[in-house]
PDB file of C-alpha atoms in Angstrom:
ATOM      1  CA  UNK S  35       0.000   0.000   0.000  1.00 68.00           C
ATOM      2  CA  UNK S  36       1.136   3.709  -0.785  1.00 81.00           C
ATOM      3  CA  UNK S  37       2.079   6.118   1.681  1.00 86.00           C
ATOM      4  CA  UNK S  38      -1.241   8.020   0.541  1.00 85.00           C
ATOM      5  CA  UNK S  39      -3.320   5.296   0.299  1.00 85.00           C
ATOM      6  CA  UNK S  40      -1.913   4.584   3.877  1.00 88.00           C
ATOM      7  CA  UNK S  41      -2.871   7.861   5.431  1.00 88.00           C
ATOM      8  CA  UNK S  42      -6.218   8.324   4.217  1.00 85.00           C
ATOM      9  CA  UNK S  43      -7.037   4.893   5.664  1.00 86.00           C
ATOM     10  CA  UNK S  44      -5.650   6.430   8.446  1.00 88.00           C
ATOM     11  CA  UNK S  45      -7.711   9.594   8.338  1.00 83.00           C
ATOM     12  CA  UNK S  46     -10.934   7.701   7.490  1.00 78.00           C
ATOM     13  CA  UNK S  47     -10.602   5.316  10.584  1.00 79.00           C
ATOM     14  CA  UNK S  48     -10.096   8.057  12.909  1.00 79.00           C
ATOM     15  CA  UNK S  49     -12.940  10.140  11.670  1.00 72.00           C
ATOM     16  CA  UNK S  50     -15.126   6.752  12.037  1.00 64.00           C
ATOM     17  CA  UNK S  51     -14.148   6.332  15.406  1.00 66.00           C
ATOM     18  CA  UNK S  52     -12.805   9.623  16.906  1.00 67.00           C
ATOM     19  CA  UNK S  53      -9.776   7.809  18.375  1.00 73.00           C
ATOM     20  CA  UNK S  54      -7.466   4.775  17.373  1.00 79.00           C
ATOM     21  CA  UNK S  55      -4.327   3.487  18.643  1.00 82.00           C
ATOM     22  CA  UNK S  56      -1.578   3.186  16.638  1.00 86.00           C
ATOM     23  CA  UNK S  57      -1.579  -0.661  16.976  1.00 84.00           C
ATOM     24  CA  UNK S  58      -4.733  -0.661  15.482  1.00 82.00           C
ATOM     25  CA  UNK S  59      -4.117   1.439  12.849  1.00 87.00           C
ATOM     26  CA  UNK S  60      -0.652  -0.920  12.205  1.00 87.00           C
ATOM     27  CA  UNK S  61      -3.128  -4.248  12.305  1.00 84.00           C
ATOM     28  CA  UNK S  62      -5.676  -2.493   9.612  1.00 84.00           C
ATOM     29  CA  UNK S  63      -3.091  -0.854   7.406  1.00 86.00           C
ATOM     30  CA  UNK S  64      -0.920  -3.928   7.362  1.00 87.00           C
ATOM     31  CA  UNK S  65       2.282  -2.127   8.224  1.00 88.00           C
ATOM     32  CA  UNK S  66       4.528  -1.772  11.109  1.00 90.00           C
ATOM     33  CA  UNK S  67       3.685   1.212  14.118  1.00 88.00           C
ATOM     34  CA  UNK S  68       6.812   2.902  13.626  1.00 90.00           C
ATOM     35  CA  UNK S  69       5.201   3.417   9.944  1.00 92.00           C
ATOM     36  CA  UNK S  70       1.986   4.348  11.330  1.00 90.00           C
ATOM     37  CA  UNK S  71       3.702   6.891  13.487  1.00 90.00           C
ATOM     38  CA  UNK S  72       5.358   8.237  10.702  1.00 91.00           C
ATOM     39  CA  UNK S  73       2.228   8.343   8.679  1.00 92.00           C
ATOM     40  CA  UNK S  74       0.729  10.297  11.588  1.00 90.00           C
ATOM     41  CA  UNK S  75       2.647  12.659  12.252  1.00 89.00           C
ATOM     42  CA  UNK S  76       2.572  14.104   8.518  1.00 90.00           C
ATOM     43  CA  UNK S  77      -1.265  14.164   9.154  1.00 89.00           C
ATOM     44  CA  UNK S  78      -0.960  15.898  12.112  1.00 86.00           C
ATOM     45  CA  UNK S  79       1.508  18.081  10.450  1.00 83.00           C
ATOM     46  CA  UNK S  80      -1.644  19.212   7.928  1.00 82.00           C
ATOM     47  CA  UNK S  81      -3.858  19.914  11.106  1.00 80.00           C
ATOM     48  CA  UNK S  82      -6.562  16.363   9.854  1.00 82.00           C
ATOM     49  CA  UNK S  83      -5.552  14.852  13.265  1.00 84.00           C
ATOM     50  CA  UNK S  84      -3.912  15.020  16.599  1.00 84.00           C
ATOM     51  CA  UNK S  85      -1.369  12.664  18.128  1.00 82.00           C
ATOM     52  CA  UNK S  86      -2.460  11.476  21.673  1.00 74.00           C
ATOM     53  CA  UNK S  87      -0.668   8.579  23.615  1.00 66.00           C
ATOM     54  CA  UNK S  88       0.063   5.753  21.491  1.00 75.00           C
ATOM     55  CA  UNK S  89      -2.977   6.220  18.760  1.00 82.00           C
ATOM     56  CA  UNK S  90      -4.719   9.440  16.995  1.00 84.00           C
ATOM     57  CA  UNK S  91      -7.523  11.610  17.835  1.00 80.00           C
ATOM     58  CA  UNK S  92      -9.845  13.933  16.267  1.00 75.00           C
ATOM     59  CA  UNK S  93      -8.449  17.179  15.565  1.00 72.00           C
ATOM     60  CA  UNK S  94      -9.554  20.114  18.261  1.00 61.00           C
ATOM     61  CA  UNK S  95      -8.799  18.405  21.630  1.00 51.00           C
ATOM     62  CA  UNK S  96     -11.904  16.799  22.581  1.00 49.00           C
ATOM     63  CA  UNK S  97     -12.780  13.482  21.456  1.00 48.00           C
ATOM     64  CA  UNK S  98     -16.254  12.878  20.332  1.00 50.00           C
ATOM     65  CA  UNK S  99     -18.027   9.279  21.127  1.00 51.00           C
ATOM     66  CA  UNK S 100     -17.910   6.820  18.736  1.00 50.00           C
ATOM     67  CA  UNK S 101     -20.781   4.736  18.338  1.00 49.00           C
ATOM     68  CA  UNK S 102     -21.098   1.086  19.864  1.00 45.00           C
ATOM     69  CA  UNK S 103     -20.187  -0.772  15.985  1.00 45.00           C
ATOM     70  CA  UNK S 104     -16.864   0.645  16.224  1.00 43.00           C
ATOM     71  CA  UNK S 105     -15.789   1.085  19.651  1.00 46.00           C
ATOM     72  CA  UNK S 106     -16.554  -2.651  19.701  1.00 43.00           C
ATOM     73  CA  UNK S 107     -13.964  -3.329  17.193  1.00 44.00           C
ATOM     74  CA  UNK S 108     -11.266  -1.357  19.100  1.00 51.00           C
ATOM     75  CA  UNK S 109      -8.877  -2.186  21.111  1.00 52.00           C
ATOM     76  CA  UNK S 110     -10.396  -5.559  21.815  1.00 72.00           C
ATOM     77  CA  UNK S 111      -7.373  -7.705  22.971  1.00 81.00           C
ATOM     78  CA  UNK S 112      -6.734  -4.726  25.255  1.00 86.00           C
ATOM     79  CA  UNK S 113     -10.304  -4.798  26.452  1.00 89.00           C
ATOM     80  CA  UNK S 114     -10.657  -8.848  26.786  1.00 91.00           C
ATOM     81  CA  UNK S 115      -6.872  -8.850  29.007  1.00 94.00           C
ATOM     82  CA  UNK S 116      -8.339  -5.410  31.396  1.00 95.00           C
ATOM     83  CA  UNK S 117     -11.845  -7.552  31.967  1.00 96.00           C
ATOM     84  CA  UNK S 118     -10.022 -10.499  33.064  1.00 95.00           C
ATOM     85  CA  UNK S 119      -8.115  -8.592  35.620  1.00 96.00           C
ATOM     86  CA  UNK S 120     -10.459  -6.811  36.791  1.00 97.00           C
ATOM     87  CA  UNK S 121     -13.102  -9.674  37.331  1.00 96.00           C
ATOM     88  CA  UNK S 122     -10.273 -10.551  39.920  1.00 95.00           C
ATOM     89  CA  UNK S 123     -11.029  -8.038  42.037  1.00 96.00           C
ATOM     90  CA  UNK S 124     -14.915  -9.018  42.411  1.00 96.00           C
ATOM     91  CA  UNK S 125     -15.269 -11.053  45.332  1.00 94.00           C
ATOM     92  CA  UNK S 126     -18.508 -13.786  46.290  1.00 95.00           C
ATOM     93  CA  UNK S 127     -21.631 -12.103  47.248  1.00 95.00           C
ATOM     94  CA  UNK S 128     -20.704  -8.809  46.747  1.00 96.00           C
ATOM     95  CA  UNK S 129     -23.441  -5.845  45.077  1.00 97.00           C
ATOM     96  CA  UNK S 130     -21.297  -3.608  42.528  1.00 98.00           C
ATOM     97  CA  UNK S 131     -22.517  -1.481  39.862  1.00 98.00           C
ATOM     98  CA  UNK S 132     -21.649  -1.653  36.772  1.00 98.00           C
ATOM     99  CA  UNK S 133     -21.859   0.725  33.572  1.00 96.00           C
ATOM    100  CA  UNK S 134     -21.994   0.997  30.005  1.00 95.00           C
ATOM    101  CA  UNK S 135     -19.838   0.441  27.431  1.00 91.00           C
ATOM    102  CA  UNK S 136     -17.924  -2.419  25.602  1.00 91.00           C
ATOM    103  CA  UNK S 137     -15.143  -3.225  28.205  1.00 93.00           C
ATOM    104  CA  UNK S 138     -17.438  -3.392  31.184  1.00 96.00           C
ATOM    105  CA  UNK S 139     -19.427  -5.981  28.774  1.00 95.00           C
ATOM    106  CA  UNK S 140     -16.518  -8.103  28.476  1.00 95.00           C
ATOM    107  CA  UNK S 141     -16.073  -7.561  32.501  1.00 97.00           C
ATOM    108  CA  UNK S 142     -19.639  -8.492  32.798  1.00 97.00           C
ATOM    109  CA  UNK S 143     -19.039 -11.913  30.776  1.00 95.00           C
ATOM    110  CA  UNK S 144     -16.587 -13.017  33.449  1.00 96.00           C
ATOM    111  CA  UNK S 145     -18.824 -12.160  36.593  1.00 96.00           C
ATOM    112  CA  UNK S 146     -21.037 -14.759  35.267  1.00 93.00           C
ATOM    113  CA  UNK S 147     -19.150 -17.238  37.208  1.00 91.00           C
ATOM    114  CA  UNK S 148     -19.066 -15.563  40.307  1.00 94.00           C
ATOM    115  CA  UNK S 149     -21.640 -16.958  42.663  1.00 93.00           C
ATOM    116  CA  UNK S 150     -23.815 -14.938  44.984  1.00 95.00           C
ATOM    117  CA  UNK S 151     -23.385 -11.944  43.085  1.00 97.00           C
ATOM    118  CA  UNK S 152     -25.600  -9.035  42.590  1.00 97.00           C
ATOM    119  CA  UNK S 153     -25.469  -6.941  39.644  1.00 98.00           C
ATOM    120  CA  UNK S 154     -26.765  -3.065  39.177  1.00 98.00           C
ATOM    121  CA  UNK S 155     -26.589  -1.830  36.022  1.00 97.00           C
ATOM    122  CA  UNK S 156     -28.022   0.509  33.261  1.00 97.00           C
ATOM    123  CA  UNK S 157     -26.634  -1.465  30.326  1.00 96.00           C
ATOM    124  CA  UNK S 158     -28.526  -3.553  28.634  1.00 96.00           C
ATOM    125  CA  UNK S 159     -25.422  -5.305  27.433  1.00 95.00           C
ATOM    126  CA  UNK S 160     -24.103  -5.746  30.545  1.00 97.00           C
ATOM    127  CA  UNK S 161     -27.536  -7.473  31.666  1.00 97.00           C
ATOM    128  CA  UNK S 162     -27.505  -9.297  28.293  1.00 96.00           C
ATOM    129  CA  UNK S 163     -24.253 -10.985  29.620  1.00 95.00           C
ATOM    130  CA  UNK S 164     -25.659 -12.262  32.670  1.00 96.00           C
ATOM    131  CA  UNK S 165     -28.761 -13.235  31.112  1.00 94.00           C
ATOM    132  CA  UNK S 166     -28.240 -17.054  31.813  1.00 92.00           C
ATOM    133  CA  UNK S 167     -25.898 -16.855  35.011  1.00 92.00           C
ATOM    134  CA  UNK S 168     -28.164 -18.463  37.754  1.00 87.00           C
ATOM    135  CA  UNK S 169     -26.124 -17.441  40.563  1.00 91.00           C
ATOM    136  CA  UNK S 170     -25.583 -14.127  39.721  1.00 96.00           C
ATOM    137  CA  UNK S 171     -28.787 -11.655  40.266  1.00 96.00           C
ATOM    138  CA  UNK S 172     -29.083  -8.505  37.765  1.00 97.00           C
ATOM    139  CA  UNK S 173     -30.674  -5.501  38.790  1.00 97.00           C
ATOM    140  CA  UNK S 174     -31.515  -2.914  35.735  1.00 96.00           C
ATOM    141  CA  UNK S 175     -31.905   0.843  36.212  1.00 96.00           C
ATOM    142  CA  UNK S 176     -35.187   2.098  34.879  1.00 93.00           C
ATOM    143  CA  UNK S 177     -34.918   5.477  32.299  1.00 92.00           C
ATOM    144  CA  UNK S 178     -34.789   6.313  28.550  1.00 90.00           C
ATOM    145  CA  UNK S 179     -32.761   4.127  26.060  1.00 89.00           C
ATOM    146  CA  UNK S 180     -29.641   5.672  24.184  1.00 86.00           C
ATOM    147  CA  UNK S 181     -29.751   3.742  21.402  1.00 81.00           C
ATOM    148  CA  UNK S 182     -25.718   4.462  20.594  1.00 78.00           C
ATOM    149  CA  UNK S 183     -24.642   2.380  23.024  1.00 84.00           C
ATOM    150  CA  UNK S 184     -27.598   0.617  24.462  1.00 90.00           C
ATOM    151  CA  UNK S 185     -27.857   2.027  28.072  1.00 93.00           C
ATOM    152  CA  UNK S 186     -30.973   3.948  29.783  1.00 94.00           C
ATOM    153  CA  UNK S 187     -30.231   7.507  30.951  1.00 91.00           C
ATOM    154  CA  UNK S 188     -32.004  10.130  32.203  1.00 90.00           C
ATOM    155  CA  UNK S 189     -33.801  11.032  35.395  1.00 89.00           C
ATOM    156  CA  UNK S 190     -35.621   7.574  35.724  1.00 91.00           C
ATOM    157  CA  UNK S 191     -32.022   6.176  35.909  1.00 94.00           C
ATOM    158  CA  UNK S 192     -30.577   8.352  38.160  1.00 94.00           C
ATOM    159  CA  UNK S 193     -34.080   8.385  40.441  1.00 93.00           C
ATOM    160  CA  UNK S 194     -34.136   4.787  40.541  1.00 95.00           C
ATOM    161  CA  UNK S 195     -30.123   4.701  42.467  1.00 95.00           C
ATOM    162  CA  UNK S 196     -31.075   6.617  44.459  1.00 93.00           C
ATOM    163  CA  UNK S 197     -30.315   5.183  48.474  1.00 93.00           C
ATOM    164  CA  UNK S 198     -28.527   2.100  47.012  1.00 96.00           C
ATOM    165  CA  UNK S 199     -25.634   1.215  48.787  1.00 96.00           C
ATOM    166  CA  UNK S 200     -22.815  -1.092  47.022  1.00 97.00           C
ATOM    167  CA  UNK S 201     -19.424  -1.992  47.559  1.00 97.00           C
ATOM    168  CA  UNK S 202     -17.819  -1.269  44.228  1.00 97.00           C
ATOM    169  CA  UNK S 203     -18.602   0.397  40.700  1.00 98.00           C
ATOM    170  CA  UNK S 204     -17.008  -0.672  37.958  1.00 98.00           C
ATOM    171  CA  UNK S 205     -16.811   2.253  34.976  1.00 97.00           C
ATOM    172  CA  UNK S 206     -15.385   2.946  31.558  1.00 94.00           C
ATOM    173  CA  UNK S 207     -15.140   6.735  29.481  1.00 91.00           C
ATOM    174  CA  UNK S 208     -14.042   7.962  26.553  1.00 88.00           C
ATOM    175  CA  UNK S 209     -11.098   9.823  27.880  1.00 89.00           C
ATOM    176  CA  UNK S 210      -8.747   9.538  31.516  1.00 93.00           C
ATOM    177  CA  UNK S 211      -6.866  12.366  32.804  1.00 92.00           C
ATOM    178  CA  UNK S 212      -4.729  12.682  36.041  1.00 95.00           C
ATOM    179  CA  UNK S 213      -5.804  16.675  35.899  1.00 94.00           C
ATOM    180  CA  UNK S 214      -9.566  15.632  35.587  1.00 93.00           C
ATOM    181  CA  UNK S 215     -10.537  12.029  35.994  1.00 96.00           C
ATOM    182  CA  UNK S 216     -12.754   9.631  33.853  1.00 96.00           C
ATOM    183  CA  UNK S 217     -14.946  11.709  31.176  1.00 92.00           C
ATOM    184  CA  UNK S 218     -16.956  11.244  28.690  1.00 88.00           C
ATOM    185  CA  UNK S 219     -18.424  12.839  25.665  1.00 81.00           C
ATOM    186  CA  UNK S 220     -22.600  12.692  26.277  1.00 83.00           C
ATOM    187  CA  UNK S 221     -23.955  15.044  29.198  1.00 83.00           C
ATOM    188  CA  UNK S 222     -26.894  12.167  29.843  1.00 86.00           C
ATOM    189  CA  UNK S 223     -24.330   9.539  30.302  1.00 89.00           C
ATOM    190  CA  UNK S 224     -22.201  11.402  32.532  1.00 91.00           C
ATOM    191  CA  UNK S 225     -25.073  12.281  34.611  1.00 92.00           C
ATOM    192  CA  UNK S 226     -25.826   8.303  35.145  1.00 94.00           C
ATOM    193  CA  UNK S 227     -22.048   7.296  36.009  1.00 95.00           C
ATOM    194  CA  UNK S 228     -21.536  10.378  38.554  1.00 95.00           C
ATOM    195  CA  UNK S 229     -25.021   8.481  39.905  1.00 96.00           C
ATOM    196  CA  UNK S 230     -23.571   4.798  39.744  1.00 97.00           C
ATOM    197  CA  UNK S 231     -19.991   6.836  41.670  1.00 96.00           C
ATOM    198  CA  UNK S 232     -22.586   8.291  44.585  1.00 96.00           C
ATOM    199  CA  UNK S 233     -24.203   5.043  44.960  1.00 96.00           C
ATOM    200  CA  UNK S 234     -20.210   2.625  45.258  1.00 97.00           C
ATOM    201  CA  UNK S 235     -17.927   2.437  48.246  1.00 97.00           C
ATOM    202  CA  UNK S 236     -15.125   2.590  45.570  1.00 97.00           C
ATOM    203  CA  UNK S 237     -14.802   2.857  42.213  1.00 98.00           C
ATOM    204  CA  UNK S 238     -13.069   1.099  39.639  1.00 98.00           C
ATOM    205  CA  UNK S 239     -12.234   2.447  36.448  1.00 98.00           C
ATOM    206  CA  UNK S 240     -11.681   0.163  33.214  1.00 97.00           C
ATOM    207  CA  UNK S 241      -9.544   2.245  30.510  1.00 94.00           C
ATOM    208  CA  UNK S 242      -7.128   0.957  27.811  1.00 90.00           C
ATOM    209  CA  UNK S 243      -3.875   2.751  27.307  1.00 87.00           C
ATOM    210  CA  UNK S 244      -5.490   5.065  23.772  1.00 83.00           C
ATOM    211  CA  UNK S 245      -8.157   6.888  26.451  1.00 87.00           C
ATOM    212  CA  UNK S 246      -5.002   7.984  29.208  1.00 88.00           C
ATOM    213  CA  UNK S 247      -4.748  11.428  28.403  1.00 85.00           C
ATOM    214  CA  UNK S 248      -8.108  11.429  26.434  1.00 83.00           C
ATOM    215  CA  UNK S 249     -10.117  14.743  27.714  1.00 83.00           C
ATOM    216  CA  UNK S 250     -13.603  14.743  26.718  1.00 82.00           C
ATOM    217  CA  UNK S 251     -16.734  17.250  27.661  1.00 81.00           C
ATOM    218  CA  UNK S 252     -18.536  16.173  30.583  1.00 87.00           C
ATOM    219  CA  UNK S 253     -16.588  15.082  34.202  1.00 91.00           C
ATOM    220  CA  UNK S 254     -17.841  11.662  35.480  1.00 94.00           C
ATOM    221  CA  UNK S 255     -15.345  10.909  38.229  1.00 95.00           C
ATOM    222  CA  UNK S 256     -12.675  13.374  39.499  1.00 96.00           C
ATOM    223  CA  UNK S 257      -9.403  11.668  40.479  1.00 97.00           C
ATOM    224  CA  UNK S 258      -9.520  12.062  44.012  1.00 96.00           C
ATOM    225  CA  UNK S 259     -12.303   9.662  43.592  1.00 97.00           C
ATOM    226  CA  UNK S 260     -11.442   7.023  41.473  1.00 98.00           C
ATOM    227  CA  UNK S 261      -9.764   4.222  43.619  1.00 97.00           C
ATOM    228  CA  UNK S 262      -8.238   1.922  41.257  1.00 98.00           C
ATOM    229  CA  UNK S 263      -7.466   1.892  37.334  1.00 98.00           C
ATOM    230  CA  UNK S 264      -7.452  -1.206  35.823  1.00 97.00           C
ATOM    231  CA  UNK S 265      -5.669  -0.751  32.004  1.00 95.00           C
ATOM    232  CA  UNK S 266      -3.567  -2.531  29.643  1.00 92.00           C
ATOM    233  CA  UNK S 267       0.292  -2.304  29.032  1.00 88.00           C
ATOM    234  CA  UNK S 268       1.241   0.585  26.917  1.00 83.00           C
ATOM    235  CA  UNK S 269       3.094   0.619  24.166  1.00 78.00           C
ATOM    236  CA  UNK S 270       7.180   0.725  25.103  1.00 77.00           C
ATOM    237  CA  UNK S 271       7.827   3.961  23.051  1.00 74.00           C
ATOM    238  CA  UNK S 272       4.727   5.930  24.695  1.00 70.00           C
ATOM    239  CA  UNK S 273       6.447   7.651  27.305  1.00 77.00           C
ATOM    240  CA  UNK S 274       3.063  10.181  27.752  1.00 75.00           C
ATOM    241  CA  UNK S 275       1.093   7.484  28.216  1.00 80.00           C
ATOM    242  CA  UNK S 276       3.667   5.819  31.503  1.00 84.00           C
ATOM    243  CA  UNK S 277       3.836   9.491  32.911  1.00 87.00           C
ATOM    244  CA  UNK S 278       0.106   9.342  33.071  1.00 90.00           C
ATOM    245  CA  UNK S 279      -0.167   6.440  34.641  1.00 92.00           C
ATOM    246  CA  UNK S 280       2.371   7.760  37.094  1.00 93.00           C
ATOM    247  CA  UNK S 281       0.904  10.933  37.986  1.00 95.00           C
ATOM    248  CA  UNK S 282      -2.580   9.251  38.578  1.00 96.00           C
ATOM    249  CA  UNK S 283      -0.667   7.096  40.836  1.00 96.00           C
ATOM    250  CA  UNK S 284       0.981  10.076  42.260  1.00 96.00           C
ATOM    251  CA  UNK S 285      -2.709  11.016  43.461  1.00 95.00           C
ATOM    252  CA  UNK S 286      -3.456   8.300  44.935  1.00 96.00           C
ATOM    253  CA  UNK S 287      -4.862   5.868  42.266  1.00 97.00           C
ATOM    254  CA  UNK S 288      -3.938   2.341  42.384  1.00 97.00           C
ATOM    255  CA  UNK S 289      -3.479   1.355  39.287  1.00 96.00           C
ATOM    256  CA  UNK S 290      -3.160  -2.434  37.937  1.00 96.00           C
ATOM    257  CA  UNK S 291      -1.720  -2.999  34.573  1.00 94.00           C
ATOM    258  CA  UNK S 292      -3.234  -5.923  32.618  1.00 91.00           C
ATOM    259  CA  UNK S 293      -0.420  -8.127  30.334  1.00 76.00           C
ATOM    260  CA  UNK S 294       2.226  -7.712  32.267  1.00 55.00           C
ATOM    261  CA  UNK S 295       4.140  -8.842  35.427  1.00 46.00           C
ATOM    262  CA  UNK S 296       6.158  -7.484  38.503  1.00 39.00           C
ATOM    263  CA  UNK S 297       9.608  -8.748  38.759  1.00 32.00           C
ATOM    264  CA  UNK S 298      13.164  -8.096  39.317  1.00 27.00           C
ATOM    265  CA  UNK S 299      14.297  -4.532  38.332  1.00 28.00           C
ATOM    266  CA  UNK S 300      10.542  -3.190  38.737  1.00 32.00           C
ATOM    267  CA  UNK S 301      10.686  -0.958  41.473  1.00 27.00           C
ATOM    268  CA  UNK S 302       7.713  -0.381  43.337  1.00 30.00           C
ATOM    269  CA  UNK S 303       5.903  -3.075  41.266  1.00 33.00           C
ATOM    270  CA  UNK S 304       4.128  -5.919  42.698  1.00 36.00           C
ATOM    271  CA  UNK S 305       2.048  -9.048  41.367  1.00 38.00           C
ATOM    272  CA  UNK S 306      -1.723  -8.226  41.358  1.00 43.00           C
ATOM    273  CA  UNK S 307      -4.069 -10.258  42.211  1.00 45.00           C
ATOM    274  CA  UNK S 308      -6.989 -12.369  39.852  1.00 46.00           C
ATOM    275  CA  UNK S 309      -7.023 -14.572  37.592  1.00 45.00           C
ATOM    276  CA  UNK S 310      -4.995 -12.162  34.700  1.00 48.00           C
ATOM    277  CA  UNK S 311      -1.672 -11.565  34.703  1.00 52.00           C
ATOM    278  CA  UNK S 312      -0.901  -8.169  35.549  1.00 57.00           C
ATOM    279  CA  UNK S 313       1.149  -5.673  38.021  1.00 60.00           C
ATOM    280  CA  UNK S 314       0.403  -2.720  40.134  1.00 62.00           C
ATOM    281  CA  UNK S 315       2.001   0.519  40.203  1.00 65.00           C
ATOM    282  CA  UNK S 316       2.380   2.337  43.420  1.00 57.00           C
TER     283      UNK S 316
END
């Protein structure tokens, strides 16, 4: 493939989806990501897109939502390896929340197995998941369905959390920010997550490395309230997306990277636990 056949592939699949990684780009193109970098910056260079950590963005600084066809094709080995490590971190009979949006679906696959649980939720993918699990009992919001990525919203969500109690919810965004916290780019469904935050003893937030440093409109959770990131491993040359992770760590956040493992030479690093393989950062 050309070099201009290349970038406006490129520039097509980020105007599709709002933001891509670079390895996706790589795996679609057929190339390598030192290419894709390459092929990037030039477009960035003509003002058609923005670099972010480790993928490409919209031009403008704020990310718009992509719809639920094509955020489910992205980033999905990312997504399936941050679900399994997270699902570690749900114990037996607990009551979590959980929220929209394709990772917490895969997360929601795995809690089928997890006996005694109880399940509130205003995605109707996330119930979908546990349709069949007969130990695990699913509690559904009520409100008004967004059809873009299949959750209900408005005040009959929000009304009907209100005095619940739970131990933990489990959210995804578009965009993570140490300055700023988890975001997202529709006012309605930031509305229902700062609702699902109000109603968790902690909060869990389930981002892969392309969001980290992702700012979008409307504030779901500030930092000082997230208490653990679960994400993938980014890339070895994205040095913005590691000083993220550190200064959301710096706040407070514990953080537990999916793919990888602690070891010798990894300072402050230790095993974390579940059934993935991953590390926390301290």
């Amino acid at each position: 493939m050309f070099a201009a056949e290349r970038r406006q592939l490129i520039l097509e699949m980020v105007r599709a989806n709002g933001a891509v990684s670079l390895r996706e780009l790589a795996r679609v193109v057929q190339t390598s990501e030192v290419t894709v970098r390459r092929d990037v910056r030039a477009l960035e260079a003509e003002g058609l897109l923005d670099r972010r950590h480790g993928g490409a963005v919209l031009p403008g600084g704020f990310t718009r939502e992509s719809g639920f066809p094509q955020k489910s094709h992205l980033a999905t080995a990312e997504k399936t390896a941050i679900a399994d490590l997270a699902a570690g971190f749900v114990e037996e009979g607990e009551a979590i929340v959980v929220g929209a949006g394709t990772t917490t679906q895969e997360l929601a696959r795995r809690l089928a197995r997890v006996p005694g649980l109880t399940v509130v939720t205003n995605s109707l993918l996330v119930a979908q998941a546990l349709a069949h699990a007969n130990r695990v009992e699913v509690v559904m919001t009520g409100g008004t369905l967004r059809g873009s990525n299949y959750a209900l919203v408005g005040s009959g969500a929000e009304q009907s959390l209100q005095g619940l109690r739970v131990s933990r919810a489990f959210l995804s965004g578009t965009g993570l920010t140490a300055e700023r916290g988890l975001s997202t780019s529709n006012m309605l469904s930031a509305s229902v997550d700062r609702a699902l935050v109000q109603a968790a003893a902690e909060v869990v937030v389930l981002a892969d490395h392309t969001k980290l440093g992702t700012d979008t409109m409307f504030q779901t959770v500030p930092t000082d309230l997230i208490t653990r990131l679960v994400t993938d491993e980014p890339p070895v040359h994205d040095d913005r997306a590691a000083a993220e992770l550190q200064a959301l760590a710096d706040q407070g956040v514990q953080i537990a990277v999916a793919g990888a493992s602690g070891g010798p030479g990894n300072a402050g690093v230790d095993p974390a636990p579940g059934p993935g393989e991953g590390r926390l950062i301290d």
